[in-house]
Structure formats: structure tokens, C-alpha cells
Short mmCIF file of C-alpha atoms in Angstrom, two decimals:
data_model
loop_
_atom_site.label_atom_id
_atom_site.label_comp_id
_atom_site.label_asym_id
_atom_site.label_seq_id
_atom_site.Cartn_x
_atom_site.Cartn_y
_atom_site.Cartn_z
CA MET Y 1 93.65 84.78 78.35
CA CYS Y 2 91.45 82.55 80.41
CA GLY Y 3 92.09 79.24 82.08
CA TYR Y 4 94.98 78.46 84.39
CA PHE Y 5 96.86 81.73 83.97
CA LEU Y 6 93.84 83.81 84.93
CA LEU Y 7 93.09 81.64 87.92
CA TYR Y 8 96.68 81.77 89.05
CA HIS Y 9 96.87 85.54 88.71
CA CYS Y 10 93.65 86.13 90.62
CA TYR Y 11 94.40 83.66 93.39
CA ALA Y 12 98.17 83.82 93.73
CA ASN Y 13 98.07 86.50 96.38
CA ASN Y 14 95.86 84.37 98.62
CA LYS Y 15 97.36 80.96 97.95
CA LYS Y 16 100.21 81.17 100.43
CA GLN Y 17 97.95 82.62 103.10
CA ASN Y 18 95.39 79.86 102.64
CA LEU Y 19 97.99 77.14 102.87
CA THR Y 20 99.28 78.60 106.11
CA ILE Y 21 95.83 78.86 107.61
CA ASN Y 22 94.96 75.31 106.67
CA THR Y 23 97.76 73.98 108.88
CA ASN Y 24 95.69 75.09 111.88
CA GLN Y 25 92.64 72.84 112.06
CA ASN Y 26 90.76 75.34 114.26
CA ILE Y 27 90.80 78.13 111.70
CA SER Y 28 88.79 78.13 108.48
CA PRO Y 29 90.53 79.11 105.24
CA THR Y 30 90.24 82.78 104.40
CA PRO Y 31 87.96 83.09 101.37
CA ASN Y 32 89.53 84.64 98.31
CA LYS Y 33 87.91 88.00 97.58
CA GLN Y 34 88.52 90.37 94.71
CA PHE Y 35 86.75 93.71 94.60
CA ILE Y 36 85.85 96.23 91.97
CA LYS Y 37 85.92 99.48 93.92
CA VAL Y 38 84.35 102.49 92.22
CA ALA Y 39 84.31 106.00 93.69
CA LEU Y 40 81.85 108.33 91.92
CA LEU Y 41 82.72 112.01 92.33
CA LEU Y 42 79.78 114.00 90.97
CA ASP Y 43 79.63 117.73 90.44
CA THR Y 44 76.34 118.92 91.97
CA SER Y 45 76.60 122.57 90.98
CA ASN Y 46 73.67 124.28 89.24
CA SER Y 47 74.48 123.16 85.70
CA MET Y 48 74.69 119.47 86.60
CA ASP Y 49 71.02 118.47 86.89
CA GLY Y 50 71.36 116.41 83.72
CA LEU Y 51 74.41 114.55 85.05
CA ILE Y 52 72.65 113.62 88.29
CA ASP Y 53 69.60 112.49 86.31
CA GLN Y 54 71.77 110.27 84.14
CA ALA Y 55 73.45 108.76 87.21
CA LYS Y 56 70.07 107.98 88.76
CA ALA Y 57 68.68 106.58 85.54
CA GLN Y 58 71.68 104.45 84.64
CA LEU Y 59 72.91 103.14 88.01
CA TRP Y 60 71.35 99.72 87.55
CA GLU Y 61 72.65 99.17 84.03
CA ILE Y 62 76.17 99.96 85.30
CA VAL Y 63 75.74 97.53 88.21
CA ASN Y 64 74.41 94.85 85.86
CA GLU Y 65 77.37 95.21 83.53
CA LEU Y 66 79.75 94.83 86.48
CA SER Y 67 77.87 91.74 87.68
CA TYR Y 68 79.05 89.86 84.57
CA ALA Y 69 82.75 90.38 85.41
CA LYS Y 70 84.88 87.34 86.25
CA CYS Y 71 88.34 86.73 87.60
CA GLY Y 72 89.04 83.20 86.42
CA THR Y 73 85.92 81.34 87.56
CA ALA Y 74 85.25 83.69 90.50
CA LYS Y 75 83.01 86.75 90.40
CA PRO Y 76 84.45 89.85 92.06
CA ASN Y 77 82.52 91.82 94.64
CA LEU Y 78 81.46 95.39 94.01
CA GLN Y 79 81.77 98.40 96.29
CA ILE Y 80 80.65 101.90 95.32
CA ALA Y 81 81.44 105.15 97.11
CA LEU Y 82 79.75 108.45 96.36
CA TYR Y 83 80.96 112.04 96.70
CA GLU Y 84 79.40 115.31 95.68
CA TYR Y 85 81.39 118.48 95.09
CA GLY Y 86 80.94 122.00 93.74
CA ASN Y 87 77.78 122.76 95.71
CA ASP Y 88 77.48 125.98 97.75
CA ARG Y 89 75.48 124.16 100.40
CA LEU Y 90 78.61 122.20 101.29
CA ASN Y 91 81.26 123.33 103.77
CA SER Y 92 83.59 125.83 102.07
CA GLU Y 93 86.42 125.00 104.50
CA GLU Y 94 86.30 121.42 103.21
CA GLY Y 95 86.33 122.54 99.57
CA HIS Y 96 82.57 122.27 98.97
CA ILE Y 97 83.00 118.49 99.15
CA ARG Y 98 80.88 115.87 100.91
CA GLN Y 99 81.31 112.15 101.28
CA VAL Y 100 77.78 110.96 100.61
CA LEU Y 101 78.62 107.29 101.13
CA ALA Y 102 81.84 105.41 101.89
CA PHE Y 103 82.55 102.18 100.02
CA SER Y 104 79.40 100.07 100.28
CA ASP Y 105 77.96 96.92 98.73
CA ASP Y 106 74.44 97.89 99.85
CA LEU Y 107 72.90 98.69 96.48
CA ASP Y 108 69.66 99.98 97.99
CA GLU Y 109 71.60 102.43 100.15
CA ILE Y 110 73.65 103.58 97.15
CA SER Y 111 70.46 104.18 95.19
CA LYS Y 112 68.84 106.00 98.12
CA GLU Y 113 71.78 108.38 98.50
CA LEU Y 114 72.05 108.99 94.78
CA PHE Y 115 68.39 109.97 94.63
CA SER Y 116 68.91 112.35 97.55
CA LEU Y 117 71.37 114.54 95.60
CA THR Y 118 70.28 118.03 94.57
CA THR Y 119 72.17 120.74 92.70
CA ASN Y 120 73.17 124.25 93.71
CA GLY Y 121 75.75 126.82 92.59
CA GLY Y 122 79.32 126.43 93.80
CA ASN Y 123 83.06 126.10 93.18
CA GLU Y 124 84.36 122.86 91.70
CA TYR Y 125 87.73 121.70 93.00
CA CYS Y 126 88.64 118.53 91.09
CA GLY Y 127 92.08 117.98 92.58
CA GLN Y 128 90.74 118.37 96.10
CA VAL Y 129 87.80 115.99 95.72
CA ILE Y 130 90.09 113.33 94.20
CA GLN Y 131 92.56 113.73 97.07
CA THR Y 132 89.74 113.68 99.63
CA SER Y 133 88.44 110.37 98.27
CA LEU Y 134 91.96 108.92 98.34
CA ASN Y 135 92.40 109.97 101.97
CA GLN Y 136 89.00 108.94 103.31
CA LEU Y 137 88.16 105.70 101.54
CA ASN Y 138 89.49 102.25 102.39
CA TRP Y 139 91.05 101.32 99.06
CA GLY Y 140 92.82 98.25 100.45
CA THR Y 141 96.10 96.73 99.32
CA ASN Y 142 95.00 93.69 97.27
CA PRO Y 143 96.81 94.01 93.92
CA ASP Y 144 94.01 92.08 92.20
CA ASP Y 145 91.36 94.65 93.16
CA LEU Y 146 90.23 97.01 90.42
CA LYS Y 147 90.27 100.48 92.00
CA LEU Y 148 88.68 103.29 90.00
CA ILE Y 149 87.70 106.90 90.44
CA PHE Y 150 85.18 108.46 88.07
CA ILE Y 151 84.98 112.23 88.37
CA ALA Y 152 82.35 114.09 86.36
CA GLY Y 153 81.90 117.85 85.94
CA ASN Y 154 82.24 120.76 83.52
CA GLU Y 155 84.53 123.40 85.06
CA PRO Y 156 88.34 123.63 84.51
CA PHE Y 157 90.17 120.72 86.15
CA THR Y 158 92.76 123.14 87.52
CA GLN Y 159 90.56 124.92 90.08
CA GLY Y 160 91.21 124.72 93.83
CA LYS Y 161 94.19 124.72 96.17
CA ILE Y 162 95.18 121.09 95.54
CA ASN Y 163 96.88 120.51 92.20
CA TYR Y 164 95.25 117.69 90.26
CA LYS Y 165 98.73 116.45 89.29
CA ASP Y 166 99.62 115.89 92.95
CA ALA Y 167 96.33 114.07 93.48
CA ALA Y 168 97.09 111.87 90.46
CA THR Y 169 100.52 111.00 91.88
CA ASN Y 170 98.89 109.91 95.13
CA ALA Y 171 96.29 107.90 93.21
CA LYS Y 172 99.03 105.98 91.37
CA GLU Y 173 100.69 105.15 94.71
CA LYS Y 174 97.41 103.51 95.82
CA ASP Y 175 96.98 101.74 92.45
CA VAL Y 176 93.86 103.84 91.80
CA THR Y 177 93.01 104.84 88.23
CA VAL Y 178 91.36 108.23 87.74
CA ASN Y 179 88.83 108.47 84.92
CA THR Y 180 87.45 111.85 83.93
CA ILE Y 181 84.04 112.57 82.42
CA PHE Y 182 83.68 116.07 81.01
CA CYS Y 183 80.09 117.20 80.68
CA GLY Y 184 80.25 119.10 77.45
CA ASP Y 185 82.30 119.41 74.26
CA TYR Y 186 85.14 116.88 73.89
CA ASN Y 187 87.75 119.45 72.82
CA GLN Y 188 86.73 121.89 75.55
CA GLY Y 189 87.39 119.15 78.08
CA ILE Y 190 90.86 118.69 76.65
CA SER Y 191 91.62 122.42 76.80
CA THR Y 192 90.47 122.59 80.45
CA TYR Y 193 92.79 119.67 81.42
CA TRP Y 194 90.19 116.94 82.00
CA LYS Y 195 92.04 114.66 79.59
CA ASP Y 196 95.36 115.37 81.30
CA GLY Y 197 93.72 114.51 84.62
CA ALA Y 198 92.96 111.03 83.28
CA ASP Y 199 96.21 110.52 81.34
CA LEU Y 200 98.35 110.90 84.45
CA THR Y 201 97.05 107.56 85.85
CA GLN Y 202 96.43 105.91 82.45
CA GLY Y 203 92.73 106.42 82.96
CA ASP Y 204 90.11 107.19 80.33
CA TYR Y 205 88.96 110.67 79.36
CA MET Y 206 85.37 110.88 78.17
CA ALA Y 207 82.99 113.66 77.20
CA ILE Y 208 79.24 113.21 77.47
CA ASN Y 209 76.14 115.19 76.69
CA HIS Y 210 74.89 115.34 80.26
CA ASN Y 211 71.70 117.12 79.28
CA LYS Y 212 70.56 114.35 76.96
CA ALA Y 213 67.73 112.31 78.43
CA THR Y 214 68.47 108.63 78.94
CA VAL Y 215 66.80 106.48 76.31
CA HIS Y 216 65.45 103.24 77.76
CA ILE Y 217 64.60 100.51 75.29
CA ALA Y 218 61.53 98.46 76.18
CA SER Y 219 61.62 94.72 75.55
CA PRO Y 220 58.97 91.98 75.30
CA TYR Y 221 60.36 90.49 78.53
CA ASP Y 222 59.92 93.52 80.78
CA ASP Y 223 56.49 92.69 82.21
CA LEU Y 224 57.50 89.15 83.08
CA ILE Y 225 60.64 90.37 84.86
CA LEU Y 226 58.66 92.94 86.86
CA GLN Y 227 56.15 90.28 87.91
CA LEU Y 228 59.06 88.20 89.16
CA ASN Y 229 60.32 91.23 91.11
CA ILE Y 230 57.14 91.14 93.22
CA LYS Y 231 57.72 87.46 93.96
CA LEU Y 232 61.39 88.14 94.70
CA ASN Y 233 60.54 90.80 97.28
CA ASN Y 234 58.30 88.30 99.07
CA THR Y 235 61.30 86.06 99.77
CA TYR Y 236 62.94 88.64 102.05
CA VAL Y 237 62.61 87.93 105.77
CA ALA Y 238 63.29 91.17 107.64
CA TYR Y 239 64.70 90.87 111.17
CA GLY Y 240 66.17 93.09 113.84
CA GLN Y 241 65.79 96.82 114.37
CA ARG Y 242 66.78 97.70 110.82
CA GLY Y 243 64.56 95.12 109.15
CA LYS Y 244 61.40 97.15 108.67
CA GLU Y 245 63.34 100.27 107.69
CA LYS Y 246 65.40 98.41 105.10
CA ARG Y 247 62.33 96.72 103.63
CA MET Y 248 60.86 100.19 103.16
CA ILE Y 249 64.07 101.41 101.51
CA GLN Y 250 63.98 98.40 99.18
CA ALA Y 251 60.43 99.32 98.14
CA GLU Y 252 61.32 103.02 97.79
CA GLN Y 253 64.21 102.22 95.44
CA ASP Y 254 61.93 100.03 93.36
CA MET Y 255 59.66 103.07 93.04
CA ASN Y 256 62.58 105.41 92.28
CA ALA Y 257 63.69 103.14 89.46
CA SER Y 258 60.19 102.79 88.01
CA GLY Y 259 59.83 106.58 88.25
CA TYR Y 260 62.27 106.90 85.36
CA SER Y 261 60.80 104.17 83.18
CA LYS Y 262 59.61 100.59 83.15
CA ALA Y 263 62.94 99.60 81.55
CA ASN Y 264 64.86 101.16 84.43
CA ALA Y 265 62.75 99.22 86.93
CA VAL Y 266 63.58 96.09 84.96
CA SER Y 267 67.31 96.90 85.18
CA ARG Y 268 67.03 97.23 88.95
CA THR Y 269 65.22 93.90 89.15
CA VAL Y 270 68.05 92.29 87.19
CA SER Y 271 70.54 93.79 89.67
CA LYS Y 272 68.51 92.30 92.51
CA SER Y 273 68.84 88.87 90.91
CA SER Y 274 72.65 89.07 90.79
CA HIS Y 275 75.31 88.08 93.33
CA LEU Y 276 75.98 91.78 93.94
CA TYR Y 277 72.66 92.37 95.73
CA LYS Y 278 73.42 91.57 99.39
CA ASN Y 279 71.21 92.23 102.41
CA SER Y 280 72.59 90.17 105.29
CA THR Y 281 72.24 93.12 107.69
CA TRP Y 282 68.45 92.85 107.63
CA ASP Y 283 67.36 89.76 105.70
CA LEU Y 284 67.52 86.40 107.47
CA VAL Y 285 67.96 84.45 104.25
CA ASP Y 286 71.16 86.30 103.33
CA ALA Y 287 72.28 86.46 106.96
CA VAL Y 288 72.04 82.69 107.40
CA GLU Y 289 73.65 82.09 104.00
CA GLU Y 290 76.62 84.28 104.98
CA GLU Y 291 76.70 82.85 108.52
CA LYS Y 292 76.06 86.27 110.04
CA VAL Y 293 73.45 84.96 112.49
CA ASN Y 294 72.70 81.81 114.46
CA ILE Y 295 69.00 80.97 114.52
CA GLU Y 296 69.18 79.63 118.08
CA ASP Y 297 70.60 82.97 119.28
CA LEU Y 298 67.88 85.17 117.79
CA LYS Y 299 65.54 86.84 120.24
CA LYS Y 300 61.83 86.47 119.54
CA GLU Y 301 61.26 90.24 119.39
CA THR Y 302 63.75 90.57 116.51
CA LEU Y 303 61.79 88.14 114.34
CA PRO Y 304 58.97 89.01 111.91
CA ASP Y 305 55.46 88.17 113.13
CA ILE Y 306 55.24 85.07 110.95
CA LEU Y 307 58.18 83.49 112.83
CA LYS Y 308 57.77 84.76 116.39
CA ASN Y 309 56.04 81.65 117.74
CA LYS Y 310 57.95 79.13 115.66
CA SER Y 311 60.58 76.68 116.89
CA SER Y 312 64.18 76.96 115.71
CA GLU Y 313 63.63 74.01 113.39
CA ASP Y 314 60.52 75.61 111.89
CA ILE Y 315 62.40 78.89 111.39
CA LYS Y 316 65.26 77.09 109.65
CA ALA Y 317 62.81 75.26 107.40
CA TYR Y 318 61.06 78.52 106.50
CA ILE Y 319 64.34 80.27 105.71
CA LEU Y 320 65.46 77.35 103.56
CA LYS Y 321 62.16 77.48 101.69
CA MET Y 322 62.60 81.23 101.03
CA LYS Y 323 66.19 80.66 99.94
CA GLU Y 324 65.16 78.04 97.40
CA GLU Y 325 62.29 80.18 96.13
CA ARG Y 326 64.61 83.17 95.77
CA LYS Y 327 67.22 81.18 93.91
CA SER Y 328 64.59 79.91 91.49
CA ILE Y 329 63.13 83.39 90.91
CA GLN Y 330 66.57 84.95 90.43
CA GLN Y 331 67.44 82.32 87.85
CA GLN Y 332 64.20 82.98 85.98
CA ILE Y 333 65.04 86.70 85.95
CA GLN Y 334 68.56 86.01 84.69
CA ASP Y 335 67.24 83.73 81.93
CA LEU Y 336 64.74 86.35 80.78
CA ASN Y 337 67.41 89.03 80.97
CA GLU Y 338 69.66 87.12 78.59
CA LYS Y 339 66.88 87.29 76.02
CA ARG Y 340 66.32 90.95 76.91
CA ARG Y 341 70.01 91.80 76.42
CA ILE Y 342 70.01 90.25 72.96
CA TYR Y 343 66.84 92.14 72.04
CA ILE Y 344 68.22 95.49 73.28
CA SER Y 345 71.63 95.01 71.63
CA GLU Y 346 69.88 94.73 68.28
CA LYS Y 347 67.98 97.96 68.86
CA GLN Y 348 70.49 100.36 70.44
CA SER Y 349 73.43 102.33 69.13
CA ALA Y 350 76.88 101.27 70.34
CA ASN Y 351 77.99 104.91 70.34
CA SER Y 352 75.69 106.20 73.07
CA ASN Y 353 77.06 109.47 74.42
CA ALA Y 354 75.92 108.89 77.99
CA LEU Y 355 77.30 108.21 81.46
CA GLU Y 356 76.58 104.47 81.49
CA ASN Y 357 78.32 103.81 78.17
CA ALA Y 358 81.32 105.92 79.15
CA MET Y 359 81.77 104.20 82.51
CA THR Y 360 81.29 100.61 81.39
CA LYS Y 361 83.66 101.06 78.46
CA ALA Y 362 86.36 102.47 80.75
CA ILE Y 363 85.85 99.78 83.39
CA LYS Y 364 86.15 96.95 80.87
CA THR Y 365 89.28 98.44 79.34
CA GLN Y 366 91.02 98.84 82.69
CA ALA Y 367 89.77 95.51 84.04
CA LYS Y 368 91.79 93.71 81.34
CA LYS Y 369 94.96 94.89 83.05
CA LYS Y 370 93.89 92.93 86.15
CA LYS Y 371 92.97 89.90 83.99
CA TYR Y 372 89.24 90.32 84.56
CA THR Y 373 87.00 89.08 81.78
CA TRP Y 374 83.37 89.44 80.75
#
């Protein structure tokens, strides 16, 4: 169901507001924004090393799949939040639960925090971590947003002082769908109420073999994409206090991805070529594009060495040059990735029992209810 109906559904909630705003010539129209909001609640108790490894190894493939989503002709934004639970190192008074990261579109930061997770013994309180994420995160009120919780673990869903049924009721009130991923036997997950935890919000119940190593399929296009990643990194113009730090984080996450496999590094590069990779807090190209900074207002000490003695016009010209180079490189990566996707689809099994396959299948199914397409 594409075309006019999709466009109307996705934009109807903003249409009236935009018309009202346009009557005031001094105010710009509010841009229409749909979000896919995903909260990952990961069990980091002792037995979950495999789950955390899968999350680290498959993050970029999940992001890439979400980058293809459309609402009419528009592409929704992505925000990911991360929680860990069931770890004895965490505060027992708070249910052995920690918000690792609130909703963020900073993919490097998400990767950094995911790679920081370690496992330890503990008590897993599913109902409480779901309720905590509902209370703490800004889920918003846009009915077109796709709001999803994915909780993964392997202990009974009934543990803890907060009943998972009450948490599910609260999730439905916020239009949040709870999806459950049991790490172990499918039927055992049913008998320990993981399926019921998903059914209450019409979410998906999945069981995965969390101890199975992620299989990355190499393609003939991988080396070319990785060479383009080096060129892509050279288009970033770090500025301000956070600039150098964030450039280092960008490089570290490249290394983290390549630490799993060349194919995983390729997946990250593809993510970096998509509209979901945003860095306006530290990169002048993105900051100017999103109108977050005014070149004339920048202090010399906040600029990289290459621009410190340049005029405003020279700086603008340099940023425009980097923008055009980046756009060209990103398009080359996307073109190669289309060939890569076809190659991989011919080689892999559609029934992969892994985190990435479980999540993307659930997201696509639930996105149809919001009239999102791929």
C-alpha cells in the first residue's frame, strides 16, 4: 500500500501544524519527522557472553536493514537506547538494572557502549527492566513513530517484584511493542513466559542460539568498500572540544567492527554511508548541513589546524568540497553494497537462528502496522 495513502498516513499528523506555522512568515515550517525507536534490554549475567557477542557483531547489519525503511517517500530517523540487566555489579536496589544509553542517533556512541558491556552473575528481572525503560526513556507521542522494546535473556520472565503483565499494560498505553528474545530452546522460552511477555503487546517471541558464532559472508566487493571507508573518514572536519575525542571514537569503532571480521567492518562502512549516520555535534560538514553552526560565529581555536588561518569564505568552500566528496563516496559505497547484498542473499540461509535475523524480522512485521515499507 504505497502512494498517496502511505504519504497521507505518515504526514497527516503534521499537516495541520505545518499549515498553521506557514501563516506566520517569521517561522519556518516544522519538518516532518518519523522515528524508529528501539530499546535494547540485554541480560549481562554470566551465561550471556554469546548474546553480547552477537549484539556487537550484528549491530551494523541491523542498522543497515533499518536504513532501508520508508514512510511514503520519507526515510524515518533511528534512535537506539541500551540497557543491561541481571548483572551483580549493578545496583541491587535498582533491580540490577543500568541505563547504558538513552535514546540516541549517535551510532558511534551506541557501538562504543555496546562494546563496553561485560557479563557477571546476577538476578534477571524482566518486568522491572521493561518498566524502567518505559519510565526513563522519551518515547514521544507521535502515532507514526515505531516504538519497540527488544528484551533478551534466558531466565524465567516472571522474576522480580514488578509483574511483567503490569509492565506490558504500561507499554501498550505508550504504544510500545515488547518483543522477547529467549536465549535457548523455543519451548523452554514458552514455558518460562517469554512468549506471553510478547503476546501481551502483540509483539514477537523469538528463541535464538546465543552461543552460536555469527557467520559473516565475505563478498567480492568488501575490499573496495573498505578502501572507500578510508576516503570517507577523511571528509570529516572535527571542530570544538569534542571534535578530537569523537574522531578517535569513530576510529575505535571502525577497529571494533573489523575485530570481528572484514565483513562486519564492511557492514559498519555501509551504515556510515546511510542517512542514519549523523555527527553534527563534532563534524562541521554535518553541522553546517543541519544548520547547527554559523561559520562566521566560530572561534578560531575551535577549528582544526587546516582551517585556523582561513577566511570565512575559504572555510565555507572547504566544507562544501568535503560535503560533495562525502556524498560521492557514500553513493559509491551504496552502489557497491547493492551488489554485495545480492551476492550475500544467494549465499546465506533465510532461517538464521541469530539476533540480527530475529530483530529485523520482528521490526519489519510491526512496521507494516505503521505503513512503513522496505
